[in-house]
Short mmCIF file of C-alpha atoms in Angstrom, two decimals:
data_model
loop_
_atom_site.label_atom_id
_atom_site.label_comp_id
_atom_site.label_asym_id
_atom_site.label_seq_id
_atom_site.Cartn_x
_atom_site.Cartn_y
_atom_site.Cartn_z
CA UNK W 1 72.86 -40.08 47.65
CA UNK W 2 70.25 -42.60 45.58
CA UNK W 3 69.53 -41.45 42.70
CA UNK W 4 65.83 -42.45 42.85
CA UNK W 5 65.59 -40.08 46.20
CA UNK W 6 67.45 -37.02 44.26
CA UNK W 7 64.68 -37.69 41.27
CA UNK W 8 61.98 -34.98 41.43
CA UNK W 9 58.66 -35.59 42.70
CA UNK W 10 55.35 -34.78 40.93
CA UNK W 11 51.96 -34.22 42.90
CA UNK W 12 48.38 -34.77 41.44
CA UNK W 13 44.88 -36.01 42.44
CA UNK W 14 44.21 -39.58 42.24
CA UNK W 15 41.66 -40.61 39.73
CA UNK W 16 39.98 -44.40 39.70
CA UNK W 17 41.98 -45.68 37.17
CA UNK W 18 44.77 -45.12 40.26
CA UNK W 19 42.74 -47.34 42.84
CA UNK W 20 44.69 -50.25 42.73
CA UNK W 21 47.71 -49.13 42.58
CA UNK W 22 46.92 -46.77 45.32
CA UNK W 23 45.51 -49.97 47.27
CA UNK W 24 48.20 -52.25 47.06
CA UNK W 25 50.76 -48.92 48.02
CA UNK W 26 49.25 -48.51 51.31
CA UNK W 27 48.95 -52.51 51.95
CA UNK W 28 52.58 -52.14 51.14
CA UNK W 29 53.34 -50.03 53.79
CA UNK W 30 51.31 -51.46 56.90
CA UNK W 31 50.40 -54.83 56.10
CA UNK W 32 52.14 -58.11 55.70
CA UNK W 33 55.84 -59.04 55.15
CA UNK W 34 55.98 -56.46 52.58
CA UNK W 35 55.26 -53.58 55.74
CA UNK W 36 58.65 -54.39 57.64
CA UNK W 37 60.73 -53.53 55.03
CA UNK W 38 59.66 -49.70 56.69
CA UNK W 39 58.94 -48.57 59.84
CA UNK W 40 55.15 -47.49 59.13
CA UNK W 41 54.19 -51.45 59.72
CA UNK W 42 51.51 -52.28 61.68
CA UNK W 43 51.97 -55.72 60.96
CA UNK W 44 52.66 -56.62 65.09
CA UNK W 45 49.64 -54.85 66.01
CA UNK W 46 46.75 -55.35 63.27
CA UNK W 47 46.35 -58.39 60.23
CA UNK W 48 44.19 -58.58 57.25
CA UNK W 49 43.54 -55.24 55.21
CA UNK W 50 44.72 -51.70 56.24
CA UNK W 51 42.14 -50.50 53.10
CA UNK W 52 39.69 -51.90 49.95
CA UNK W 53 39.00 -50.95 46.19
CA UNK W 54 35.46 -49.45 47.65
CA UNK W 55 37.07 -47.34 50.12
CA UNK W 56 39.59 -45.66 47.88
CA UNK W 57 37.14 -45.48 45.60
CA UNK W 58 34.82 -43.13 48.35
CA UNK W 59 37.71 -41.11 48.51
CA UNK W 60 38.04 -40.44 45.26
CA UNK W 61 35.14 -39.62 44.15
CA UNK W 62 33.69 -37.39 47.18
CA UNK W 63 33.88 -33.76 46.27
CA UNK W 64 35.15 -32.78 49.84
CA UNK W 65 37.97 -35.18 49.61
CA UNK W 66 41.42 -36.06 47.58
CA UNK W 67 43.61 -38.51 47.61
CA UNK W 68 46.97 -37.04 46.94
CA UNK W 69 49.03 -39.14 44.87
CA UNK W 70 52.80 -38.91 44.80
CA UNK W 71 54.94 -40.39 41.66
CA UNK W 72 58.44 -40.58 41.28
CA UNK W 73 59.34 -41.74 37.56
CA UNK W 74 55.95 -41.93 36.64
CA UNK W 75 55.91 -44.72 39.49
CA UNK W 76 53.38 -43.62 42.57
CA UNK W 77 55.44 -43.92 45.68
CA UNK W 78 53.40 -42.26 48.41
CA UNK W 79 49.76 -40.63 48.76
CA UNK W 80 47.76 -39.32 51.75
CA UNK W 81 44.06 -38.28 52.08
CA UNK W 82 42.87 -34.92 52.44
CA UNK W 83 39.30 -33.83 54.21
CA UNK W 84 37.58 -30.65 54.10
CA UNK W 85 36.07 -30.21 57.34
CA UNK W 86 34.76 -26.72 57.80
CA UNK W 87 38.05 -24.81 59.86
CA UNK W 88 40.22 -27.99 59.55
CA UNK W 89 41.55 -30.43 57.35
CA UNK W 90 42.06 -33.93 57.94
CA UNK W 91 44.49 -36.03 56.78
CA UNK W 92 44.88 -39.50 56.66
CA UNK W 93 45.68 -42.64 54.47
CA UNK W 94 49.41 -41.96 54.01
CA UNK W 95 51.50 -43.57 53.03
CA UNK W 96 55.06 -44.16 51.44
CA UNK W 97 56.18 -47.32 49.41
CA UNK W 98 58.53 -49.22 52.10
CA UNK W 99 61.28 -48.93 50.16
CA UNK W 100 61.54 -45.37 50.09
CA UNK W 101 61.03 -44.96 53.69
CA UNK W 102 63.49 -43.10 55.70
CA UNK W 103 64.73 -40.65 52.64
CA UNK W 104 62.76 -37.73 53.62
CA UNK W 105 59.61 -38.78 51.31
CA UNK W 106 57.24 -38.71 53.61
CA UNK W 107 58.28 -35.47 55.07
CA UNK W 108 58.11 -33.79 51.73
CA UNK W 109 54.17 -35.31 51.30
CA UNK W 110 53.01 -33.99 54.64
CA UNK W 111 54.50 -30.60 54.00
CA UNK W 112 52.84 -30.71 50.20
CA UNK W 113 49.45 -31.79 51.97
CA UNK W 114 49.59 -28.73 54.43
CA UNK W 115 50.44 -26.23 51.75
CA UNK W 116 47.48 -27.70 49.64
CA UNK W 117 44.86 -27.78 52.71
CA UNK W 118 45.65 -23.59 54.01
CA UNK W 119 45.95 -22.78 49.96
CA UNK W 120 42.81 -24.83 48.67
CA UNK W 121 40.14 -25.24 51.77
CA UNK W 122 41.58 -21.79 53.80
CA UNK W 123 42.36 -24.51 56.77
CA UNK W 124 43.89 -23.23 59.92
CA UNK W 125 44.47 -26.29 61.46
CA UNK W 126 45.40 -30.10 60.15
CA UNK W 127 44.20 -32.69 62.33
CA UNK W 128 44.50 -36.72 61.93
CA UNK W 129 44.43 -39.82 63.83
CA UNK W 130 47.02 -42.44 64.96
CA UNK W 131 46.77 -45.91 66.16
CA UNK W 132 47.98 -44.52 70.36
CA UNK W 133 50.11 -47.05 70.74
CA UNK W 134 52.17 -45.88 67.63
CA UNK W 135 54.58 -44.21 69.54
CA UNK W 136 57.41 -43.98 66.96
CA UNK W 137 55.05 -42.53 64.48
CA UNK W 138 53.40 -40.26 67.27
CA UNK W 139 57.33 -38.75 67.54
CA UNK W 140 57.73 -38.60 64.12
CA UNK W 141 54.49 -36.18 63.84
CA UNK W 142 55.26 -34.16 66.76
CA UNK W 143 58.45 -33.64 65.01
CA UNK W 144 57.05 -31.94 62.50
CA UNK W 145 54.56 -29.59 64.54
CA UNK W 146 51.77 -31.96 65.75
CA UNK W 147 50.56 -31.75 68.92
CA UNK W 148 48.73 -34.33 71.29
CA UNK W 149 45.57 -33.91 72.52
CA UNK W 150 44.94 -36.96 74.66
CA UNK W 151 41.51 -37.10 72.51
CA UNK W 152 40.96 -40.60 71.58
CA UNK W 153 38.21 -42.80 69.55
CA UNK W 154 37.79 -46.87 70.08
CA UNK W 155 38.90 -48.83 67.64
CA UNK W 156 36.46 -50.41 65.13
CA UNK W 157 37.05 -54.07 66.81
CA UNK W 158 34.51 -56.35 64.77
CA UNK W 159 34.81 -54.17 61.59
CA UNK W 160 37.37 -55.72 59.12
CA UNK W 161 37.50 -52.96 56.76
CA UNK W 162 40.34 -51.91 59.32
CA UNK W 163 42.16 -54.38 60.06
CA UNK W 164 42.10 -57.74 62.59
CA UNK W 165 43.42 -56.78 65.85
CA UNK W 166 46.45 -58.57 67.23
CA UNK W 167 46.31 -56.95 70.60
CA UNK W 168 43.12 -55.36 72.51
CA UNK W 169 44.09 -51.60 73.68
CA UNK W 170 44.30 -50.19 70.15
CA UNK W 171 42.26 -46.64 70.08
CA UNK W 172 42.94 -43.68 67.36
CA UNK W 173 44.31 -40.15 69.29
CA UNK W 174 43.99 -36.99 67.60
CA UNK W 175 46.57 -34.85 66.52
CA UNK W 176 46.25 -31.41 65.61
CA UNK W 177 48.77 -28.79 63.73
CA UNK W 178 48.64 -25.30 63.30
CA UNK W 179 48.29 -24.43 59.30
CA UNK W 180 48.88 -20.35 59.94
#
């Protein structure tokens, strides 16, 4: 086993001294060269930036939201958003440095950002949204208790904050899990 998985993982709330490293983690993960070292890329489907200093920022600083920040080492290797949304959480922005991928990381976040969202907000439910044709990480959620629900919103074509579109039938499905 590597010894950097077996090394213990500590949890916390970002901060804004953590935006840019938290920005160039998840530009890590979907974006560029960099992304295909993983399998969270999106690099065949989307160019230009996956997030900004501004929107991290947002995230940070709203009181309904955290950004969960994962270290390993003292060195942050994954993070995810959490939303409280009355009933529901949402969760989004997560993501896992590339070269950790595939070592149970990622499994270990989402179940930490469940626990935190039924303990903290009272949640019943998580939901989130996924690029539809993101079938391989579609599995990987339903895997893990997510459910479809064939719910979808367009995607922001025209707004760069999300990305440049490399194909034109991208659109964000809900998924929803069960936090009782």
């Amino acid at each position: 086993m590597d010894t950097a998985a077996a090394t213990p993982l500590s949890f916390r709330d970002a901060t804004e001294a953590d935006v840019d490293a938290l920005v160039a983690l998840v530009e890590s993960a979907y974006r560029g060269d960099s992304s295909r070292a993983g399998w969270t890329t999106e690099a065949d489907i989307l160019d230009g930036q996956r997030t900004d200093p501004e929107g991290v920022r947002d995230i940070v600083r709203s009181p309904d939201s955290r950004l969960l920040t994962v270290e390993r080492e003292g060195r942050i290797v994954a993070c995810c958003q959490l939303e409280h949304r009355g009933e529901h959480a949402y969760f989004g922005m997560f993501a896992v440095s590339p070269g950790q991928q595939g070592a149970g990381l990622g499994k270990a976040v989402l179940a930490e950002a469940e626990r935190r969202a039924r303990e903290t907000w009272g949640a019943t439910e998580m939901h989130m949204t996924v690029i539809s044709v993101r079938e391989d990480l579609i599995a990987w959620y339903e895997r893990r208790g997510y459910r479809r629900t064939g719910r979808t919103t367009p995607f922001p074509y025209g707004d760069e904050r999300f990305g440049t579109p490399r194909r034109p039938d991208l659109a964000f499905e809900l998924l929803v899990k069960p936090l009782v």
